[in-house]
PDB file of C-alpha atoms in Angstrom:
ATOM      1  CA  SER K  63       0.000   0.000   0.000  1.00  0.00           C
ATOM      2  CA  SER K  64       1.252   3.499  -0.703  1.00  0.00           C
ATOM      3  CA  ASP K  65       1.067   6.616   1.423  1.00  0.00           C
ATOM      4  CA  VAL K  66      -2.423   7.364   2.712  1.00  0.00           C
ATOM      5  CA  CYS K  67      -1.616  10.554   4.595  1.00  0.00           C
ATOM      6  CA  SER K  68       1.155  13.134   4.781  1.00  0.00           C
ATOM      7  CA  SER K  69       0.921  15.685   7.569  1.00  0.00           C
ATOM      8  CA  ASP K  70       2.182  16.465  11.056  1.00  0.00           C
ATOM      9  CA  LEU K  71       0.837  14.294  13.831  1.00  0.00           C
ATOM     10  CA  GLN K  72       1.411  13.555  17.494  1.00  0.00           C
ATOM     11  CA  THR K  73       1.225  10.211  19.230  1.00  0.00           C
ATOM     12  CA  HIS K  74       1.920   8.916  22.728  1.00  0.00           C
ATOM     13  CA  VAL K  75       4.322   6.038  23.342  1.00  0.00           C
ATOM     14  CA  GLY K  76       4.304   5.351  27.050  1.00  0.00           C
ATOM     15  CA  SER K  77       5.168   8.624  28.754  1.00  0.00           C
ATOM     16  CA  ARG K  78       6.862   9.992  25.644  1.00  0.00           C
ATOM     17  CA  ILE K  79       5.052  12.290  23.238  1.00  0.00           C
ATOM     18  CA  LEU K  80       6.374  11.880  19.712  1.00  0.00           C
ATOM     19  CA  GLN K  81       5.988  14.701  17.241  1.00  0.00           C
ATOM     20  CA  PHE K  82       6.129  13.319  13.703  1.00  0.00           C
ATOM     21  CA  ALA K  83       6.950  16.283  11.464  1.00  0.00           C
ATOM     22  CA  GLY K  84       6.117  15.782   7.810  1.00  0.00           C
ATOM     23  CA  SER K  85       4.678  12.411   8.738  1.00  0.00           C
ATOM     24  CA  THR K  86       3.695   9.630   6.390  1.00  0.00           C
ATOM     25  CA  ILE K  87       1.199   6.857   7.125  1.00  0.00           C
ATOM     26  CA  ALA K  88       0.853   3.591   5.209  1.00  0.00           C
ATOM     27  CA  LEU K  89      -1.370   0.555   5.650  1.00  0.00           C
ATOM     28  CA  GLY K  90      -0.086  -3.001   5.249  1.00  0.00           C
ATOM     29  CA  ARG K  91      -2.063  -5.900   3.818  1.00  0.00           C
ATOM     30  CA  ASP K  92      -2.182  -7.409   7.325  1.00  0.00           C
ATOM     31  CA  GLY K  93      -3.943  -4.303   8.619  1.00  0.00           C
ATOM     32  CA  ALA K  94      -0.914  -2.954  10.462  1.00  0.00           C
ATOM     33  CA  ILE K  95      -0.402   0.818  10.369  1.00  0.00           C
ATOM     34  CA  TRP K  96       3.055   2.198   9.660  1.00  0.00           C
ATOM     35  CA  VAL K  97       3.763   5.751  10.814  1.00  0.00           C
ATOM     36  CA  GLY K  98       6.958   7.622  10.049  1.00  0.00           C
ATOM     37  CA  GLY K  99       8.285  11.129  10.401  1.00  0.00           C
ATOM     38  CA  LEU K 100      11.090  13.327  11.642  1.00  0.00           C
ATOM     39  CA  GLU K 101      11.815  14.568  15.133  1.00  0.00           C
ATOM     40  CA  THR K 102      14.207  17.434  15.882  1.00  0.00           C
ATOM     41  CA  LYS K 103      15.632  17.582  19.393  1.00  0.00           C
ATOM     42  CA  GLN K 104      18.250  19.567  21.255  1.00  0.00           C
ATOM     43  CA  SER K 105      21.739  18.097  21.274  1.00  0.00           C
ATOM     44  CA  ASP K 106      24.461  18.082  23.923  1.00  0.00           C
ATOM     45  CA  ASP K 107      26.949  19.039  21.222  1.00  0.00           C
ATOM     46  CA  ALA K 108      27.512  22.812  21.381  1.00  0.00           C
ATOM     47  CA  SER K 109      28.668  22.904  17.752  1.00  0.00           C
ATOM     48  CA  ARG K 110      25.360  21.357  16.622  1.00  0.00           C
ATOM     49  CA  PRO K 111      22.611  22.430  19.025  1.00  0.00           C
ATOM     50  CA  PHE K 112      19.957  20.334  17.250  1.00  0.00           C
ATOM     51  CA  HIS K 113      19.838  16.958  15.579  1.00  0.00           C
ATOM     52  CA  THR K 114      17.197  15.203  13.534  1.00  0.00           C
ATOM     53  CA  SER K 115      16.023  11.629  13.945  1.00  0.00           C
ATOM     54  CA  ARG K 116      13.870   9.498  11.706  1.00  0.00           C
ATOM     55  CA  LEU K 117      11.065   7.829  13.635  1.00  0.00           C
ATOM     56  CA  LEU K 118       9.274   4.757  12.341  1.00  0.00           C
ATOM     57  CA  ALA K 119       6.480   3.023  14.256  1.00  0.00           C
ATOM     58  CA  LYS K 120       4.285   0.028  13.540  1.00  0.00           C
ATOM     59  CA  LEU K 121       0.855  -0.056  15.150  1.00  0.00           C
ATOM     60  CA  ASP K 122      -1.773  -2.752  15.499  1.00  0.00           C
ATOM     61  CA  GLY K 123      -4.514  -1.750  13.063  1.00  0.00           C
ATOM     62  CA  THR K 124      -7.313  -2.986  15.339  1.00  0.00           C
ATOM     63  CA  SER K 125      -6.280  -1.806  18.798  1.00  0.00           C
ATOM     64  CA  GLY K 126      -3.875   0.973  17.855  1.00  0.00           C
ATOM     65  CA  ASP K 127      -1.272  -0.489  20.223  1.00  0.00           C
ATOM     66  CA  LEU K 128       2.394   0.066  19.424  1.00  0.00           C
ATOM     67  CA  ILE K 129       4.127  -3.050  18.056  1.00  0.00           C
ATOM     68  CA  TRP K 130       7.576  -1.474  17.815  1.00  0.00           C
ATOM     69  CA  LEU K 131       9.315   1.883  17.391  1.00  0.00           C
ATOM     70  CA  SER K 132      12.654   2.530  15.708  1.00  0.00           C
ATOM     71  CA  GLU K 133      14.685   5.719  15.757  1.00  0.00           C
ATOM     72  CA  LYS K 134      17.615   6.573  13.479  1.00  0.00           C
ATOM     73  CA  LEU K 135      19.797   9.602  14.146  1.00  0.00           C
ATOM     74  CA  TYR K 136      21.059  11.500  11.109  1.00  0.00           C
ATOM     75  CA  ASP K 137      24.618  12.204  12.199  1.00  0.00           C
ATOM     76  CA  GLY K 138      26.348  15.010  10.321  1.00  0.00           C
ATOM     77  CA  SER K 139      23.447  15.563   7.946  1.00  0.00           C
ATOM     78  CA  ALA K 140      19.998  17.090   7.831  1.00  0.00           C
ATOM     79  CA  ALA K 141      16.951  15.098   6.789  1.00  0.00           C
ATOM     80  CA  ASP K 142      13.951  16.443   4.937  1.00  0.00           C
ATOM     81  CA  GLY K 143      11.278  13.796   5.253  1.00  0.00           C
ATOM     82  CA  PHE K 144      10.564  10.599   3.456  1.00  0.00           C
ATOM     83  CA  SER K 145       7.871   8.444   1.932  1.00  0.00           C
ATOM     84  CA  MET K 146       7.169   4.758   2.246  1.00  0.00           C
ATOM     85  CA  LEU K 147       5.501   1.835   0.513  1.00  0.00           C
ATOM     86  CA  ILE K 148       4.506  -1.522   2.028  1.00  0.00           C
ATOM     87  CA  ASP K 149       4.965  -4.619  -0.136  1.00  0.00           C
ATOM     88  CA  ASN K 150       2.816  -7.750  -0.166  1.00  0.00           C
ATOM     89  CA  GLN K 151       5.219  -9.496   2.190  1.00  0.00           C
ATOM     90  CA  GLY K 152       4.813  -6.797   4.850  1.00  0.00           C
ATOM     91  CA  ASN K 153       8.179  -5.108   4.297  1.00  0.00           C
ATOM     92  CA  CYS K 154       8.464  -1.322   4.281  1.00  0.00           C
ATOM     93  CA  LEU K 155      10.370   0.480   1.523  1.00  0.00           C
ATOM     94  CA  LEU K 156      11.518   3.911   2.736  1.00  0.00           C
ATOM     95  CA  VAL K 157      12.669   6.708   0.443  1.00  0.00           C
ATOM     96  CA  GLU K 158      14.582   9.273   2.506  1.00  0.00           C
ATOM     97  CA  SER K 159      16.118  12.603   1.472  1.00  0.00           C
ATOM     98  CA  VAL K 160      19.270  13.689   3.297  1.00  0.00           C
ATOM     99  CA  TYR K 161      21.244  16.914   2.894  1.00  0.00           C
ATOM    100  CA  LEU K 162      25.025  16.545   2.731  1.00  0.00           C
ATOM    101  CA  MET K 163      27.758  18.990   1.759  1.00  0.00           C
ATOM    102  CA  SER K 164      27.728  17.774  -1.845  1.00  0.00           C
ATOM    103  CA  GLY K 165      23.966  18.041  -2.278  1.00  0.00           C
ATOM    104  CA  THR K 166      20.724  16.239  -1.569  1.00  0.00           C
ATOM    105  CA  TYR K 167      20.932  12.469  -1.584  1.00  0.00           C
ATOM    106  CA  TYR K 168      18.087   9.965  -1.575  1.00  0.00           C
ATOM    107  CA  ILE K 169      18.281   6.674   0.272  1.00  0.00           C
ATOM    108  CA  LEU K 170      16.139   3.598  -0.298  1.00  0.00           C
ATOM    109  CA  ARG K 171      15.858   1.365   2.777  1.00  0.00           C
ATOM    110  CA  LYS K 172      14.061  -1.926   3.190  1.00  0.00           C
ATOM    111  CA  ILE K 173      12.651  -2.564   6.673  1.00  0.00           C
ATOM    112  CA  ASN K 174      11.268  -6.009   7.500  1.00  0.00           C
ATOM    113  CA  PRO K 175       8.006  -6.547   9.444  1.00  0.00           C
ATOM    114  CA  SER K 176       9.977  -6.713  12.712  1.00  0.00           C
ATOM    115  CA  GLY K 177      11.464  -3.243  12.179  1.00  0.00           C
ATOM    116  CA  GLU K 178      14.963  -4.417  11.220  1.00  0.00           C
ATOM    117  CA  GLU K 179      16.774  -2.834   8.283  1.00  0.00           C
ATOM    118  CA  VAL K 180      17.461  -5.447   5.607  1.00  0.00           C
ATOM    119  CA  TRP K 181      19.469  -3.283   3.206  1.00  0.00           C
ATOM    120  CA  SER K 182      19.906   0.279   1.976  1.00  0.00           C
ATOM    121  CA  THR K 183      21.128   1.917  -1.218  1.00  0.00           C
ATOM    122  CA  TRP K 184      21.897   5.531  -2.153  1.00  0.00           C
ATOM    123  CA  PHE K 185      20.731   7.461  -5.204  1.00  0.00           C
ATOM    124  CA  LEU K 186      22.942  10.125  -6.775  1.00  0.00           C
ATOM    125  CA  PRO K 187      21.901  13.758  -6.109  1.00  0.00           C
ATOM    126  CA  THR K 188      20.963  14.223  -9.780  1.00  0.00           C
ATOM    127  CA  PHE K 189      18.259  11.556  -9.485  1.00  0.00           C
ATOM    128  CA  ASN K 190      15.371  13.050  -7.559  1.00  0.00           C
ATOM    129  CA  PRO K 191      12.752  10.315  -7.070  1.00  0.00           C
ATOM    130  CA  ILE K 192       9.489  12.003  -8.020  1.00  0.00           C
ATOM    131  CA  SER K 193       7.286   8.931  -8.268  1.00  0.00           C
ATOM    132  CA  TYR K 194       7.738   5.322  -7.171  1.00  0.00           C
ATOM    133  CA  THR K 195       5.804   2.103  -6.917  1.00  0.00           C
ATOM    134  CA  LEU K 196       6.106  -1.623  -6.167  1.00  0.00           C
ATOM    135  CA  ASP K 197       5.036  -4.674  -8.114  1.00  0.00           C
ATOM    136  CA  SER K 198       3.410  -7.757  -6.592  1.00  0.00           C
ATOM    137  CA  MET K 199       6.803  -9.414  -6.036  1.00  0.00           C
ATOM    138  CA  GLY K 200       8.179  -6.474  -4.058  1.00  0.00           C
ATOM    139  CA  ASN K 201      10.437  -5.027  -6.764  1.00  0.00           C
ATOM    140  CA  PHE K 202      10.823  -1.255  -6.461  1.00  0.00           C
ATOM    141  CA  TYR K 203      10.487   1.196  -9.367  1.00  0.00           C
ATOM    142  CA  PHE K 204      11.108   4.918  -9.390  1.00  0.00           C
ATOM    143  CA  THR K 205      11.267   7.664 -11.956  1.00  0.00           C
ATOM    144  CA  SER K 206      13.129  10.951 -11.680  1.00  0.00           C
ATOM    145  CA  ALA K 207      13.581  14.120 -13.677  1.00  0.00           C
ATOM    146  CA  HIS K 208      16.581  16.374 -14.014  1.00  0.00           C
ATOM    147  CA  ALA K 209      17.158  19.349 -16.285  1.00  0.00           C
ATOM    148  CA  GLN K 210      19.837  19.170 -18.958  1.00  0.00           C
ATOM    149  CA  THR K 211      21.096  22.537 -17.727  1.00  0.00           C
ATOM    150  CA  SER K 212      21.305  24.050 -14.259  1.00  0.00           C
ATOM    151  CA  VAL K 213      20.139  27.440 -15.579  1.00  0.00           C
ATOM    152  CA  HIS K 214      16.432  28.075 -14.945  1.00  0.00           C
ATOM    153  CA  LEU K 215      15.877  31.471 -16.554  1.00  0.00           C
ATOM    154  CA  GLY K 216      13.020  30.440 -18.857  1.00  0.00           C
ATOM    155  CA  PRO K 217      10.647  30.355 -20.401  1.00  0.00           C
ATOM    156  CA  PRO K 218      11.552  28.681 -22.636  1.00  0.00           C
ATOM    157  CA  TYR K 219      12.821  25.990 -20.299  1.00  0.00           C
ATOM    158  CA  ALA K 220      15.475  23.423 -21.114  1.00  0.00           C
ATOM    159  CA  PRO K 221      14.343  19.852 -21.791  1.00  0.00           C
ATOM    160  CA  PHE K 222      14.247  17.318 -18.987  1.00  0.00           C
ATOM    161  CA  ASP K 223      15.837  13.907 -18.910  1.00  0.00           C
ATOM    162  CA  ILE K 224      13.581  11.252 -17.410  1.00  0.00           C
ATOM    163  CA  SER K 225      15.329   8.336 -15.716  1.00  0.00           C
ATOM    164  CA  THR K 226      13.438   5.224 -14.638  1.00  0.00           C
ATOM    165  CA  PHE K 227      14.932   2.462 -12.508  1.00  0.00           C
ATOM    166  CA  LYS K 228      13.974  -1.009 -11.333  1.00  0.00           C
ATOM    167  CA  TYR K 229      15.440  -2.459  -8.135  1.00  0.00           C
ATOM    168  CA  ASP K 230      14.958  -6.080  -7.115  1.00  0.00           C
ATOM    169  CA  THR K 231      14.014  -7.296  -3.633  1.00  0.00           C
ATOM    170  CA  GLU K 232      17.719  -7.364  -2.669  1.00  0.00           C
ATOM    171  CA  GLY K 233      18.232  -3.693  -3.514  1.00  0.00           C
ATOM    172  CA  LYS K 234      20.162  -4.367  -6.747  1.00  0.00           C
ATOM    173  CA  THR K 235      19.574  -2.368  -9.927  1.00  0.00           C
ATOM    174  CA  VAL K 236      17.858  -4.532 -12.545  1.00  0.00           C
ATOM    175  CA  TRP K 237      17.682  -1.933 -15.301  1.00  0.00           C
ATOM    176  CA  ALA K 238      17.707   1.813 -15.927  1.00  0.00           C
ATOM    177  CA  VAL K 239      16.246   3.805 -18.834  1.00  0.00           C
ATOM    178  CA  ARG K 240      16.916   7.455 -19.605  1.00  0.00           C
ATOM    179  CA  GLU K 241      15.197   9.625 -22.209  1.00  0.00           C
ATOM    180  CA  GLU K 242      14.563  13.273 -22.989  1.00  0.00           C
ATOM    181  CA  ILE K 243      11.145  14.928 -22.803  1.00  0.00           C
ATOM    182  CA  PRO K 244      10.150  18.475 -23.810  1.00  0.00           C
ATOM    183  CA  ARG K 245       8.554  20.929 -21.408  1.00  0.00           C
ATOM    184  CA  ARG K 246       5.824  23.492 -21.892  1.00  0.00           C
ATOM    185  CA  ASN K 247       6.995  27.069 -21.621  1.00  0.00           C
ATOM    186  CA  ASP K 248       4.689  27.697 -18.660  1.00  0.00           C
ATOM    187  CA  ASP K 249       5.699  24.551 -16.755  1.00  0.00           C
ATOM    188  CA  PRO K 250       9.287  24.467 -15.415  1.00  0.00           C
ATOM    189  CA  TYR K 251       8.832  21.064 -13.708  1.00  0.00           C
ATOM    190  CA  PRO K 252       7.038  18.010 -15.072  1.00  0.00           C
ATOM    191  CA  ALA K 253       4.299  16.206 -13.196  1.00  0.00           C
ATOM    192  CA  MET K 254       5.199  12.538 -13.261  1.00  0.00           C
ATOM    193  CA  ALA K 255       3.662   9.225 -12.293  1.00  0.00           C
ATOM    194  CA  ILE K 256       4.800   5.622 -12.650  1.00  0.00           C
ATOM    195  CA  HIS K 257       2.636   2.506 -12.896  1.00  0.00           C
ATOM    196  CA  VAL K 258       3.419  -1.215 -13.172  1.00  0.00           C
ATOM    197  CA  ASP K 259       0.679  -3.530 -14.421  1.00  0.00           C
ATOM    198  CA  LYS K 260       0.173  -7.223 -13.576  1.00  0.00           C
ATOM    199  CA  ALA K 261       2.243  -8.274 -16.592  1.00  0.00           C
ATOM    200  CA  GLY K 262       5.215  -6.211 -15.380  1.00  0.00           C
ATOM    201  CA  SER K 263       4.942  -3.489 -18.016  1.00  0.00           C
ATOM    202  CA  VAL K 264       6.019  -0.062 -16.757  1.00  0.00           C
ATOM    203  CA  THR K 265       4.296   3.152 -17.784  1.00  0.00           C
ATOM    204  CA  VAL K 266       5.706   6.603 -16.951  1.00  0.00           C
ATOM    205  CA  GLN K 267       3.498   9.650 -17.399  1.00  0.00           C
ATOM    206  CA  ALA K 268       5.180  13.044 -17.685  1.00  0.00           C
TER     207      ALA K 268
END
């Protein structure tokens, strides 16, 4: 299941109140509710007074009780939210964006139903995942757009290159396709969507 909500929310875990900024909620086929977001807290390090953690919780869909909670500290970087998809086997695929000195990077992580990270892989900064989906086997697909020039003084705007990738259930790249698309003069960024049908055919709309 894909994202069903993206907003800020607050939940109680024991005596702790968690503030999920830019939160994302997804529903698994087993009825479990996955909730993720970012939490910024004060740090003991004077050189970096604040740090950001990624929070991920799994809740019982019937009672609302917490099954588990994981927290990952972004050390030396700043995070800017993420999205998630749940595959048919109950695994969570997280797409995270992280700011580093060299630019914005995107990380794909696979989290198993017990909350353990199975693997992770990094995308280059030039590949901004705009749309992503899963097939019935749990393979991950995403499409991204990047301008052929860094100058955005249009209109007219420079053409975009569209890159589409398929990753298998082990996080390995199966294939990648790149092609150019034109842009309307009044639209500097393309609206994109990706879809995989039951036969495995991939359609990208831009």
